[in-house]
Coordinates of C-alpha atoms in Angstrom, one line a residue:
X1 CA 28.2 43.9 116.6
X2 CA 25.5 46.5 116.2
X3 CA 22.4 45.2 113.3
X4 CA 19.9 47.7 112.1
X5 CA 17.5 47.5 109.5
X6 CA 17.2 49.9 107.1
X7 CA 14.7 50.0 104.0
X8 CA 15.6 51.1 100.6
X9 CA 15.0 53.2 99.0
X10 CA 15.8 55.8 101.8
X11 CA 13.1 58.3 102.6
X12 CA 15.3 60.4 104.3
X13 CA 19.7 61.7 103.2
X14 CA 22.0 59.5 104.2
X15 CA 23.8 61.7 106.0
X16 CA 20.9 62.3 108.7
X17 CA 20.4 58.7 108.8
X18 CA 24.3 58.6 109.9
X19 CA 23.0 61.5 112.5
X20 CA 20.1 59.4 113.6
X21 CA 22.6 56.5 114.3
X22 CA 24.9 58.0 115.9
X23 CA 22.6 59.8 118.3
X24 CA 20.4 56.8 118.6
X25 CA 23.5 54.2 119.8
X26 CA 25.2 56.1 121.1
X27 CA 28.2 56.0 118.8
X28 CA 31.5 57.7 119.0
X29 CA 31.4 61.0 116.8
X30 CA 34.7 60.2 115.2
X31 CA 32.9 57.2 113.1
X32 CA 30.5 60.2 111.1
X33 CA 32.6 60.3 108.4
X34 CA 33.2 56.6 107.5
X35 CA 29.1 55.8 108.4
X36 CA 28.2 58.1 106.3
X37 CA 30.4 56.7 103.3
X38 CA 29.5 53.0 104.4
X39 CA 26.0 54.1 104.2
X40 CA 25.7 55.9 100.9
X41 CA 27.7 53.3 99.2
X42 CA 25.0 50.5 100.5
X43 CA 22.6 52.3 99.6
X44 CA 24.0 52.9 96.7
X45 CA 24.7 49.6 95.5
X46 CA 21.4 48.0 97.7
X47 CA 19.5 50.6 95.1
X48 CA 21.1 49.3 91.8
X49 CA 20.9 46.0 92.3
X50 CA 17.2 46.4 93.5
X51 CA 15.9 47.9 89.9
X52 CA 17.9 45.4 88.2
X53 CA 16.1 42.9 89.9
X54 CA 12.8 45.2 89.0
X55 CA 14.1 45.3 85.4
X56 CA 14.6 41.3 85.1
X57 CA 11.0 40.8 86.3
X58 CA 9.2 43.1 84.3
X59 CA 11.5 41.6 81.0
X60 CA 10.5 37.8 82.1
X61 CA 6.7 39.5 82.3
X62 CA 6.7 41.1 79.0
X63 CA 8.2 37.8 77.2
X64 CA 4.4 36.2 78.0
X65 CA 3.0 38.5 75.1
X66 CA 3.2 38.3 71.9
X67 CA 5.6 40.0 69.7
X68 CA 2.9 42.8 68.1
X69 CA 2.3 44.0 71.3
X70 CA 6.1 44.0 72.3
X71 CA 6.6 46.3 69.3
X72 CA 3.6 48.7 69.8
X73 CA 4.7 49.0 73.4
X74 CA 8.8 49.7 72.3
X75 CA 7.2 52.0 69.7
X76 CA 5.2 53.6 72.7
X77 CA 8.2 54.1 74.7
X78 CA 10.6 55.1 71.9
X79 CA 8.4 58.3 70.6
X80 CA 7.9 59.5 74.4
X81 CA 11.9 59.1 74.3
X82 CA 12.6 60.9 71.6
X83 CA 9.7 64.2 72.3
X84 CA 11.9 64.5 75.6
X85 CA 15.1 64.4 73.8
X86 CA 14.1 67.2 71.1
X87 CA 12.1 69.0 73.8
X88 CA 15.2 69.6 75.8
X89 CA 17.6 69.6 73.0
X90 CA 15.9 72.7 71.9
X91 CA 16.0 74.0 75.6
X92 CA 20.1 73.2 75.6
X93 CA 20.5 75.0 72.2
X94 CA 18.7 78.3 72.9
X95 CA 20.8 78.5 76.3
X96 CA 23.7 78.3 74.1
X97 CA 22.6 80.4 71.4
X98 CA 25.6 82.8 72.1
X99 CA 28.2 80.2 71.7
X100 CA 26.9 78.3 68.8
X101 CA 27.2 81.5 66.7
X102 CA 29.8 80.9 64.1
X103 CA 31.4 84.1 61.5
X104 CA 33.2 83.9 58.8
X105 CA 35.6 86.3 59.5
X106 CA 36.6 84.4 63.3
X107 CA 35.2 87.6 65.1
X108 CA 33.5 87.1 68.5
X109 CA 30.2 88.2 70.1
X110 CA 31.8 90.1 72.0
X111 CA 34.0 92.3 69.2
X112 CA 31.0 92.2 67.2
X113 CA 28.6 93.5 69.6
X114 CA 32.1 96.4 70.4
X115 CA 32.1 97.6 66.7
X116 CA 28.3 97.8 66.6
X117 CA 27.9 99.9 69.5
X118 CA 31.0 102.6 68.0
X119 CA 28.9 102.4 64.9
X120 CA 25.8 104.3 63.2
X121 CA 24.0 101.2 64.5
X122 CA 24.7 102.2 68.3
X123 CA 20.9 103.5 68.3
X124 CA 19.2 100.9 66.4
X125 CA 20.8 98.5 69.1
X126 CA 20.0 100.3 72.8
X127 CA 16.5 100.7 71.0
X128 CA 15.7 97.0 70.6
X129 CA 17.4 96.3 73.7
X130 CA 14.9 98.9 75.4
X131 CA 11.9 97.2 73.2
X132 CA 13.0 93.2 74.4
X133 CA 13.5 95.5 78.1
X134 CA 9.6 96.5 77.7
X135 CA 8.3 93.4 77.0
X136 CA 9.5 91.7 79.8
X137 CA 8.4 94.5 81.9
X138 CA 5.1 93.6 80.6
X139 CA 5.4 89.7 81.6
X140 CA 6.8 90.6 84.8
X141 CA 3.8 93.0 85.7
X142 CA 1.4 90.6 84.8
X143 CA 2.8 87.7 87.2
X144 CA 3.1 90.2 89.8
X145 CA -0.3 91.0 89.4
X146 CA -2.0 87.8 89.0
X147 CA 0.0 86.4 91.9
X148 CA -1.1 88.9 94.7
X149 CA -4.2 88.4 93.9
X150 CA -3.9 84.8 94.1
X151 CA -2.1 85.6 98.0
X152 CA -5.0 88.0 98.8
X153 CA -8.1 85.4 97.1
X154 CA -6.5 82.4 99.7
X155 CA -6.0 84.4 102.3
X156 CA -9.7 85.4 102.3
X157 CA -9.9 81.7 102.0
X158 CA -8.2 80.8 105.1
X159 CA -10.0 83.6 106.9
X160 CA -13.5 82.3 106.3
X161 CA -12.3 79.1 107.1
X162 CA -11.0 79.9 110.5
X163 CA -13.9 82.3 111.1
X164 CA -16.5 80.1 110.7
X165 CA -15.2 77.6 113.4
X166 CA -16.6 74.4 111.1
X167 CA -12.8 73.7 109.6
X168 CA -10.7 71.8 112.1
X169 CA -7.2 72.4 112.4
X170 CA -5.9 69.5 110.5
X171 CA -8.6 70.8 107.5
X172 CA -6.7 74.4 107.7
X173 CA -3.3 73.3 107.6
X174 CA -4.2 71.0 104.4
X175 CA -6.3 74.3 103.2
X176 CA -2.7 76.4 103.7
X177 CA -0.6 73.9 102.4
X178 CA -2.4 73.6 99.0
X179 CA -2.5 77.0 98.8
X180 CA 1.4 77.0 99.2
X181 CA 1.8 74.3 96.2
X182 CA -0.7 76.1 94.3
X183 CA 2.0 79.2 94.5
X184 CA 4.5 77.2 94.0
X185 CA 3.0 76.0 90.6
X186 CA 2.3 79.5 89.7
X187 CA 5.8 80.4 90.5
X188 CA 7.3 78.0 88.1
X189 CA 4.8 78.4 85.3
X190 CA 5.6 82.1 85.3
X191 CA 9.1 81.6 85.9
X192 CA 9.3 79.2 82.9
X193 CA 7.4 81.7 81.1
X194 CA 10.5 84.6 81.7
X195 CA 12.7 82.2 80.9
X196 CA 11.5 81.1 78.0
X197 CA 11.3 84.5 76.7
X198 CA 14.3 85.2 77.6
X199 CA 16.1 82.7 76.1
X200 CA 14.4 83.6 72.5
X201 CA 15.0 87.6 72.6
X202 CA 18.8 86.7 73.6
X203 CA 18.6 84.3 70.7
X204 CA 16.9 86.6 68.4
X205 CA 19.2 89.6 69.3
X206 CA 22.3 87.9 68.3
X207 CA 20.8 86.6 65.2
X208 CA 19.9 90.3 64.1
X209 CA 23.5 91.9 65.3
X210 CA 25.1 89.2 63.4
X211 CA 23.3 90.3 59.9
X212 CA 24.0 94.0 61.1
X213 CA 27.6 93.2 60.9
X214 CA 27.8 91.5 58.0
X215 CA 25.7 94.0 56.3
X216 CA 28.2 97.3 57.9
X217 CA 31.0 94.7 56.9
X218 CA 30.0 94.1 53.3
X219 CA 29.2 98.4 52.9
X220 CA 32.7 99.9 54.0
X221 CA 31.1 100.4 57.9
X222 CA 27.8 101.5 57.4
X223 CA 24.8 99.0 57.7
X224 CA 21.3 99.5 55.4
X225 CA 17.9 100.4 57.0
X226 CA 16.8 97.0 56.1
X227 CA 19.2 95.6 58.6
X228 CA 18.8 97.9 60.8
X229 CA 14.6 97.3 61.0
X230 CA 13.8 95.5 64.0
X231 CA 12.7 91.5 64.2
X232 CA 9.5 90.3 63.0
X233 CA 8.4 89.5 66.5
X234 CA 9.2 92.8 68.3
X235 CA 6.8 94.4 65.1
X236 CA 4.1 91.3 65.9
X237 CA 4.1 92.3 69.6
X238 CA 4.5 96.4 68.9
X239 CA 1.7 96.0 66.9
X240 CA -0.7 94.0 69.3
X241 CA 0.2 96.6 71.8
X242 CA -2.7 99.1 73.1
X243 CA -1.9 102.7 72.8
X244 CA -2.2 103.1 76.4
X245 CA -0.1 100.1 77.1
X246 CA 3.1 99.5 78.9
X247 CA 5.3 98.7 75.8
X248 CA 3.7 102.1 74.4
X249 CA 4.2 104.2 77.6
X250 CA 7.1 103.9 80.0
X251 CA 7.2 106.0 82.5
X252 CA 10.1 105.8 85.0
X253 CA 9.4 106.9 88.7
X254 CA 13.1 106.7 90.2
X255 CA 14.9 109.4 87.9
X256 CA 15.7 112.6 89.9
X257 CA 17.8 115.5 90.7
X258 CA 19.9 114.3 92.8
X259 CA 22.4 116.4 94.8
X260 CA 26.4 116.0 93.8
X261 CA 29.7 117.5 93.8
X262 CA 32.8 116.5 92.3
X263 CA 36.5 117.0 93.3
X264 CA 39.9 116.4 91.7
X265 CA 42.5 114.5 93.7
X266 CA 46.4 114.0 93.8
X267 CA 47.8 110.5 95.3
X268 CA 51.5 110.4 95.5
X269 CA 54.4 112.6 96.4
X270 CA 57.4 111.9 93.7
X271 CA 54.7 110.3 91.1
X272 CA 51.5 111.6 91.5
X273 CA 48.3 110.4 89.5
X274 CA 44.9 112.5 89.4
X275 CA 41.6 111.4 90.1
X276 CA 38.2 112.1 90.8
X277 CA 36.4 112.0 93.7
X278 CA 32.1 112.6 93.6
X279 CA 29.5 113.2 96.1
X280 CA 26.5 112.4 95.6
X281 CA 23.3 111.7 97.5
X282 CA 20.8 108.6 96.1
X283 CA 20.2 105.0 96.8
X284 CA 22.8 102.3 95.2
X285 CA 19.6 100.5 93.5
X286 CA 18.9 104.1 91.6
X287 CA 22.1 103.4 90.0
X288 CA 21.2 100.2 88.6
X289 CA 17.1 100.7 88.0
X290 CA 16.7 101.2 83.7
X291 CA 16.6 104.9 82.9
X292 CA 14.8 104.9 79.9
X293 CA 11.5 108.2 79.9
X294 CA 9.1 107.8 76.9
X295 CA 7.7 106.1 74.6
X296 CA 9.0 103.9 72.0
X297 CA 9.2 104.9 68.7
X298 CA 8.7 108.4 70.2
X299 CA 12.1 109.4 68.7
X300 CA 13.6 110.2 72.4
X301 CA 16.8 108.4 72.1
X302 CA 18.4 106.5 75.3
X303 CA 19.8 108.6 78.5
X304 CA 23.8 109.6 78.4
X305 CA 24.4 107.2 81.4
X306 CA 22.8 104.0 79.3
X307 CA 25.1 105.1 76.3
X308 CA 27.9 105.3 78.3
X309 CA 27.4 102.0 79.7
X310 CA 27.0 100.2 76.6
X311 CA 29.9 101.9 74.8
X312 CA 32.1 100.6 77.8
X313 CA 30.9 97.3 78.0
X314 CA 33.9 95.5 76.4
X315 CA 36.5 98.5 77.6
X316 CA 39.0 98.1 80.3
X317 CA 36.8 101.7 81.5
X318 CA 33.9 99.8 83.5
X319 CA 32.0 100.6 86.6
X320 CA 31.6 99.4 89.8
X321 CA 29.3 99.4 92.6
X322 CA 30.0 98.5 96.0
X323 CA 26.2 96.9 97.5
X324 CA 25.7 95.9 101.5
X325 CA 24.6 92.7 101.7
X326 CA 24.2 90.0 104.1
X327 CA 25.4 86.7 104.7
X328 CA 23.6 84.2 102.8
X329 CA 23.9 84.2 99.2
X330 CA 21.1 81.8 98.6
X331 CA 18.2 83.8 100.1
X332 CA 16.9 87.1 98.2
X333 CA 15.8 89.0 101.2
X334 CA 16.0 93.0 101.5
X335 CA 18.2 94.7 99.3
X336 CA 19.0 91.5 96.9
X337 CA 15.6 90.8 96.5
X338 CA 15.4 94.5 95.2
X339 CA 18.3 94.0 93.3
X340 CA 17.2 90.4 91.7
X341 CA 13.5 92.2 90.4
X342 CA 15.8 95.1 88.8
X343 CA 18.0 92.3 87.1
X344 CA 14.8 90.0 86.1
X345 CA 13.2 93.3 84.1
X346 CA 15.5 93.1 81.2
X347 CA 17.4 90.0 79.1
X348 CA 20.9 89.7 79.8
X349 CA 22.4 89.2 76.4
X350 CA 26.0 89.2 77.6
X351 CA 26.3 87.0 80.6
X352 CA 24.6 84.3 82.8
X353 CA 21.5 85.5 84.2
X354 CA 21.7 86.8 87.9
X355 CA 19.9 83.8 89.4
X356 CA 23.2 81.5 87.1
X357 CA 25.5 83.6 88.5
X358 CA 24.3 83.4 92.4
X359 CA 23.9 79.5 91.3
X360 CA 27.9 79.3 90.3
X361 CA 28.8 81.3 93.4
X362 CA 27.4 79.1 95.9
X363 CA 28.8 75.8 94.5
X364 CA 32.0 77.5 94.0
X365 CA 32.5 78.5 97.9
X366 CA 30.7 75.5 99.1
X367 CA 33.7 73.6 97.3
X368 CA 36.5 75.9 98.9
X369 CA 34.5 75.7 102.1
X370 CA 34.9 71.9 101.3
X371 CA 38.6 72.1 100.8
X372 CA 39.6 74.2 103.6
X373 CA 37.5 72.0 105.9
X374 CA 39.5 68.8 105.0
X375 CA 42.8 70.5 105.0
X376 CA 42.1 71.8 108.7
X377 CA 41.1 68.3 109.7
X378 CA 44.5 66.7 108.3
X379 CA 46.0 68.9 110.0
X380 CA 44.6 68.5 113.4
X381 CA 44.1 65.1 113.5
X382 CA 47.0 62.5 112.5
X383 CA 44.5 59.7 112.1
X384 CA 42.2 60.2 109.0
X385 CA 39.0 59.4 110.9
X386 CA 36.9 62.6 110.2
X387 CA 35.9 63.2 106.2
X388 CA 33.6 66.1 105.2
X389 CA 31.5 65.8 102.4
X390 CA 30.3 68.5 100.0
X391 CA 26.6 67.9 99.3
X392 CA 25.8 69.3 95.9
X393 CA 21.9 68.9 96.5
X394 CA 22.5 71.3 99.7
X395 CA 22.2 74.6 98.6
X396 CA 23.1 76.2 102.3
X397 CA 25.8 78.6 102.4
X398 CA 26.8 81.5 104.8
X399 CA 29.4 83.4 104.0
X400 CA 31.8 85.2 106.8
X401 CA 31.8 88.9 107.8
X402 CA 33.3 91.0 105.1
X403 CA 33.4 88.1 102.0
X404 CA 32.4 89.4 99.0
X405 CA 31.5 88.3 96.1
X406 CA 31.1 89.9 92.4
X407 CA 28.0 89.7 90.0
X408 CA 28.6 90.6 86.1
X409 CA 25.6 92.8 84.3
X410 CA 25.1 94.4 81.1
X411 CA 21.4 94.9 81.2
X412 CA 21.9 97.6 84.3
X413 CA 21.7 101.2 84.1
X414 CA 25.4 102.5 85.2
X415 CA 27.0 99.8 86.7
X416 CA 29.1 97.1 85.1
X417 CA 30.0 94.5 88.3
X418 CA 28.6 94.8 91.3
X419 CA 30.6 93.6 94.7
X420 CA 28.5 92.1 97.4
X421 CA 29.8 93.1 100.5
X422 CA 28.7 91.0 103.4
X423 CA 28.0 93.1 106.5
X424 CA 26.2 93.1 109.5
X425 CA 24.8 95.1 112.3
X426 CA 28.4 96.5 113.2
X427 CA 28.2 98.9 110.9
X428 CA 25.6 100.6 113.0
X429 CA 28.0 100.6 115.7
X430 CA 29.6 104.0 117.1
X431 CA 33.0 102.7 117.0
X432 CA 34.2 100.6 114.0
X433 CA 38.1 99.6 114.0
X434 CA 40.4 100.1 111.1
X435 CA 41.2 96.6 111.1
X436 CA 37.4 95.6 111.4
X437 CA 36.4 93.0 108.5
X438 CA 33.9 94.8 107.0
X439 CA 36.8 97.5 106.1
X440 CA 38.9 94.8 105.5
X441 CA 36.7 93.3 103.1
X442 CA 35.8 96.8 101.5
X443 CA 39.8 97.3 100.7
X444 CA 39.4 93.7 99.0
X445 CA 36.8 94.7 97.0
X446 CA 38.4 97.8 95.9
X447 CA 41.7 96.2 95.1
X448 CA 39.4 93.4 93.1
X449 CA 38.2 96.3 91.4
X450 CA 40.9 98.0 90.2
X451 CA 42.9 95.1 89.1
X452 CA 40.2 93.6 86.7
X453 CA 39.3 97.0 85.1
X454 CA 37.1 99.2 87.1
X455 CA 37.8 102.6 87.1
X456 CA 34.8 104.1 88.7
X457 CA 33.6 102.5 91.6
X458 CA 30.6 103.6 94.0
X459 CA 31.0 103.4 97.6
X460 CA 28.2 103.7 100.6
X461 CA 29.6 106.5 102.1
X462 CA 28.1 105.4 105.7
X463 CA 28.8 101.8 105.5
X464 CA 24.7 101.6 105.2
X465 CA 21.8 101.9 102.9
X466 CA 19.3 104.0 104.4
X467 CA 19.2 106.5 107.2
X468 CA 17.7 105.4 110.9
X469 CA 17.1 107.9 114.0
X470 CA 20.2 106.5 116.1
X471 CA 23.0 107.7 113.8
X472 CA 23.3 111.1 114.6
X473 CA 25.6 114.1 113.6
X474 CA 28.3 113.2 115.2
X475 CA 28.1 109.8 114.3
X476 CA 27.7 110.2 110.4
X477 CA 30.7 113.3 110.9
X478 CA 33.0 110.3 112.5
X479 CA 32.1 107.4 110.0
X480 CA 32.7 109.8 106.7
X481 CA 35.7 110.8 108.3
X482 CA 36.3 107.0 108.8
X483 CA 35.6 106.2 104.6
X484 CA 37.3 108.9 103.2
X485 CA 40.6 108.1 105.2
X486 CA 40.2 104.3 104.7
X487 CA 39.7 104.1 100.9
X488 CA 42.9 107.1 100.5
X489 CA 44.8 104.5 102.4
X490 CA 43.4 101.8 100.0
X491 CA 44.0 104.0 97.0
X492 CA 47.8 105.0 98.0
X493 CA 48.9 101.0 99.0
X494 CA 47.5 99.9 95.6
X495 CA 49.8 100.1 92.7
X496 CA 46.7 100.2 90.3
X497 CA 45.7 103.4 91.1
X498 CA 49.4 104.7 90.8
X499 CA 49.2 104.4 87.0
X500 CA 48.5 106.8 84.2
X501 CA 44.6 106.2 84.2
X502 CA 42.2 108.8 86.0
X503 CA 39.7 106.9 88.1
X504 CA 36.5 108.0 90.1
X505 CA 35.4 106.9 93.4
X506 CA 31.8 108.0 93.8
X507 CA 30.9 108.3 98.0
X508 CA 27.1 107.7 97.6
X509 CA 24.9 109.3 100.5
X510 CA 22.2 107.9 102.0
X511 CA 18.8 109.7 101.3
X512 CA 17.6 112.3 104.0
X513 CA 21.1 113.7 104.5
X514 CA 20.0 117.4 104.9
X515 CA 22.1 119.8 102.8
X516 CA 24.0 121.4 106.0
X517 CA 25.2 117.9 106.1
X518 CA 26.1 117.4 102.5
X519 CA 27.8 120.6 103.1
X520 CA 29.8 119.1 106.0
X521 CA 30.9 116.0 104.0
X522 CA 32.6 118.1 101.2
X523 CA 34.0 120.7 103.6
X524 CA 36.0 117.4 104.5
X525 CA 37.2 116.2 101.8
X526 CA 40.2 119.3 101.7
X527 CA 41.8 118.1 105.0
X528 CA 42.0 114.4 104.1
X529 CA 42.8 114.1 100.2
X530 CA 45.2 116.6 98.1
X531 CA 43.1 118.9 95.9
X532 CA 44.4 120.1 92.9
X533 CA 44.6 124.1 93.1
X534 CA 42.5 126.2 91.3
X535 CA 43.5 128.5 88.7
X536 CA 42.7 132.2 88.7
X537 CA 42.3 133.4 85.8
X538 CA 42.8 137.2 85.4
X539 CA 43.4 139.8 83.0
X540 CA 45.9 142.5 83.8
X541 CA 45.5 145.7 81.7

C-alpha cells in the first residue's frame, strides 16, 4: 500500500502530479487514467470541505462582535457585490448588443442590415463603417507606438545593467522579468481598451441602422438626412480630430496595379457549366488589407471591391480565400499574425471577433481530438483502464497536415471566409504527390467552399506565399502545372460546380514572378481547361 502526502491546495495540475507519481514509484502506466480521476476528485472534495471549514471559523469569529458592526461589514461586502455584478452585467449586455435588438416588424440584423446596403443608405453605411474603421486605426497606432518604445526604453535598461557589471545575474533576471509583466500589463490595458471600443461602435452601429430602417420603413424606402447623419460620438471624435490626423488623412500603402488576366472555362461534356478562371499576381493579405484612399468627408466614396463585399454579405455570392498556414491554431506567428493586425484594425459588426473565433476552434477540435482519442482506446483495449481527459484550461492544439479550418469576416476588404490550410515545408519540395495531404486538404477546402456558398475562391497558385531562390523555372512550370490540373479535377468530381451558377477561381501569384513567367502560366491554361472560343466578328460587304 503506497502513502504519499500531498498538500492542498495543489500548486501544481493534477494531472502532472499523476505524472510525478507515476514516474516517481515507479507505477504501471495503465493506472494514469484512474490516478488522475482519484486525484482530482480528492482534491476536489479535500478543497471544499477545507473552505467550509475556513467559512465556519471565520462565522464563529464574527459572532464575538456586535451586531452594528456585523451590518456595516454585510453592508461593506454587499455594495462591492453588487459594483461587480453591474460592472460585468454591462460588459455581458454590450457583447450581446446584436442579439438583444428587438423590431417590430420580426426582421433580423441580418435582413435589416441586407435592405440597407440595396438602399440609398448603402453610402451613409460603408462611410460610418470606414469612420468607426479609422478610429480604431488610431487606437491601434497609438499602442503600437507606446509599446515599442516601452521594448526599446527596457532594453536599454537591461543593457546598462549588464554593461556596468554591478547587477548580478539573479538582479537581471528579476530586471527582465518585471519588464515582461510590465508588458504584459500594458498588453491588457490596451487590449481592454480595443475591446471596449469595440464593443460600443458595434453597439452604436446597430442602434443607428435600426432607426435607419424604421425611418426608410415608415417613408415608402427612402430614409431622411436626419437619420442618415452620423452618431453623436463619431461628430465628438471627428471634431477633436487635428487636420493633419489619421482619422482626417488615410492614406493606404498596399493598393496597386497589380498584373491579371482572366479566362472563361467549360467543365463537362453532355452538361457543361461556364466559369471563370483569373490570374493574378499579389499577396493573399492584399486581398484582405482595407482599401479605403482619402479623407473622410472628402466626398471620395468607398472602392468597387468594398461595395461589392458589402452588397454580398448576406448573398449565397460570397468570396473565399484559401491562406497557408501552419499547425497551431493558438499561436499568431508569420502570416496569422499578419492576418490577426488586418482583422484588429476595424469592428466586426457581423460576427465574433477573430480572436472568438480562433477561441471556438480550438475547444471545438480539442473535444473531437478528445473523442476520437477515447474511441481508439475502446477499441484497442478490452479493459477500460486508459481514460483521456480534455483539459479545458489547456489551450494546446496542433492540428495535422492538410486540416483546415474556416474564419468568418465582414470587416475585410474582398474576402468573405477565409480557409486555413495547414501546410508545411513539403510544399517546397520538388515532387509533391497527387494524393499528398496538403492537396488533399486543398480539395476539402474547395468542396467546403462551394457547398456553403462561395462562388469565388482565391487559390495560392504555388502552394506558397512568397518567392525564395530554390524554386526555379522548372519548378514553378511543374507545380502550376500541378494546381491547375488538381483543382479541374476538384471542380469536375464536385456536383456544386456542375450547376447553373458561374463561379471564379482566382490563382494568386506570388510577387516577383517576372512577366515572361506570368506569360508562361496563362499560355497553360489552354492545354489543361476548355476555353470558350472566341468570336470573330466580321463584316462582309
Amino acid at each position: 500500500l503506497l502513502k504519499v502526502k500531498i498538500v492542498v491546495p495543489l500548486t501544481c495540475h493534477t494531472n502532472e502530479l499523476a505524472h510525478r507519481l507515476i514516474t516517481a514509484h515507479n507505477l504501471p502506466c495503465y493506472l494514469l487514467g484512474k490516478l488522475q480521476a482519484s486525484l482530482k476528485e480528492f482534491v476536489s472534495s479535500t478543497l471544499c470541505q477545507l473552505q467550509v471549514d475556513k467559512a465556519e471559523q471565520s462565522i464563529h469569529h464574527l459572532k464575538q462582535f456586535g451586531p452594528d458592526v456585523i451590518k456595516d461589514i454585510s453592508d461593506h461586502w454587499c455594495k462591492c457585490l453588487q459594483d461587480e455584478v453591474a460592472h460585468w452585467s454591462d460588459h455581458s449586455n454590450k457583447r450581446n448588443a446584436v442579439q438583444s435588438i428587438q423590431l417590430d416588424n420580426g426582421q433580423s440584423v441580418a435582413q435589416v442590415y441586407h435592405a440597407l446596403i440595396h438602399s440609398p443608405a448603402m453610402e451613409a453605411i460603408l462611410q460610418l463603417e470606414y469612420t468607426y474603421a479609422s478610429v480604431v486605426k488610431e487606437i491601434v497606432k497609438q499602442r503600437n507606438t507606446e509599446l515599442e518604445q516601452f521594448e526599446i526604453q527596457h532594453q536599454q535598461q537591461l543593457e546598462i545593467a549588464i554593461q556596468s557589471g554591478i547587477a548580478s545575474d539573479r538582479k537581471v533576471s528579476r530586471l527582465a522579468a518585471q519588464h515582461m509583466e510590465e508588458l504584459q500589463f500594458k498588453n491588457a490595458k490596451w487590449n481592454s481598451t480595443l475591446s471596449d471600443l469595440m464593443e460600443n461602435q458595434k453597439r452604436e452601429f446597430y442602434a443607428w441602422m435600426v432607426r435607419v430602417y424604421n425611418s426608410m420603413v415608415e417613408n415608402n424606402g427612402v430614409p431622411t438626412e436626419r437619420t442618415l447623419s452620423m452618431p453623436h460620438s463619431i461628430v465628438a471624435t471627428l471634431s477633436r480630430a487635428a487636420p493633419d490626423s489619421h482619422l482626417n488623412h488615410e492614406s493606404n500603402n498596399h493598393v496597386d496595379n497589380r498584373m491579371e488576366e482572366s479566362f472563361t472555362i467549360y467543365l463537362g461534356t453532355q452538361k457543361k457549366t461556364m466559369h471563370n478562371i483569373r490570374l493574378m499576381i499579389g499577396h493573399p493579405l492584399d486581398l484582405c488589407r482595407s482599401a479605403y484612399t482619402g479623407s473622410i468627408g472628402s466626398g471620395i466614396g468607398p472602392p468597387p471591391q468594398r461595395i461589392q463585399t458589402a452588397l454580398s454579405l448576406y448573398s449565397s455570392t460570397l468570396n473565399g480565400l484559401i491562406l497557408l498556414v501552419d499547425d497551431k491554431p493558438n499561436c499568431y506567428t508569420g502570416i496569422k499574425n499578419e492576418f490577426a493586425m488586418i482583422c484588429e484594425e476595424s469592428s466586426e459588426f457581423h460576427f465574433l471577433s477573430h480572436p472568438e473565433q480562433l477561441h471556438h476552434i480550438r475547444r471545438s477540435i480539442q473535444k473531437s481530438q478528445s473523442t476520437r482519442a477515447k474511441r481508439q482506446d475502446s477499441e484497442d483495449n478490452d479493459i477500460d483502464s486508459l481514460e483521456i481527459f480534455w483539459d479545458e484550461d489547456d489551450d494546446s492544439v496542433v492540428l495535422a497536415l492538410g486540416d483546415f479550418y474556416s474564419t468568418h469576416h465582414s470587416n475585410l476588404s474582398d474576402i468573405h471566409v477565409v480557409y486555413h490550410l495547414v501546410v508545411n515545408d513539403d510544399v517546397k519540395s520538388d515532387r509533391l504527390p497527387n494524393r499528398h495531404p496538403i492537396l488533399t486538404g486543398l480539395r476539402n477546402a474547395l468542396n467546403t467552399a462551394a457547398s456553403n456558398d462561395v462562388t469565388t475562391i482565391t487559390i495560392p497558385l504555388l502552394l506558397v506565399n512568397e518567392m525564395t531562390e530554390e524554386m526555379t523555372i522548372s519548378w514553378c512550370v511543374k507545380r502550376a502545372e500541378l494546381i491547375f490540373k488538381c483543382v479541374k479535377g476538384f471542380m469536375m468530381e464536385n456536383e456544386m460546380w456542375s450547376n447553373n451558377q458561374a463561379c471564379i477561381v482566382q490563382f494568386l501569384i506570388p510577387k516577383g514572378i517576372s512577366e515572361e513567367m506570368f506569360n508562361t502560366f496563362t499560355g497553360m491554361l489552354p492545354g489543361i481547361f476548355r476555353m470558350a472560343a472566341a468570336l470573330n466578328l466580321s463584316t462582309t460587304a
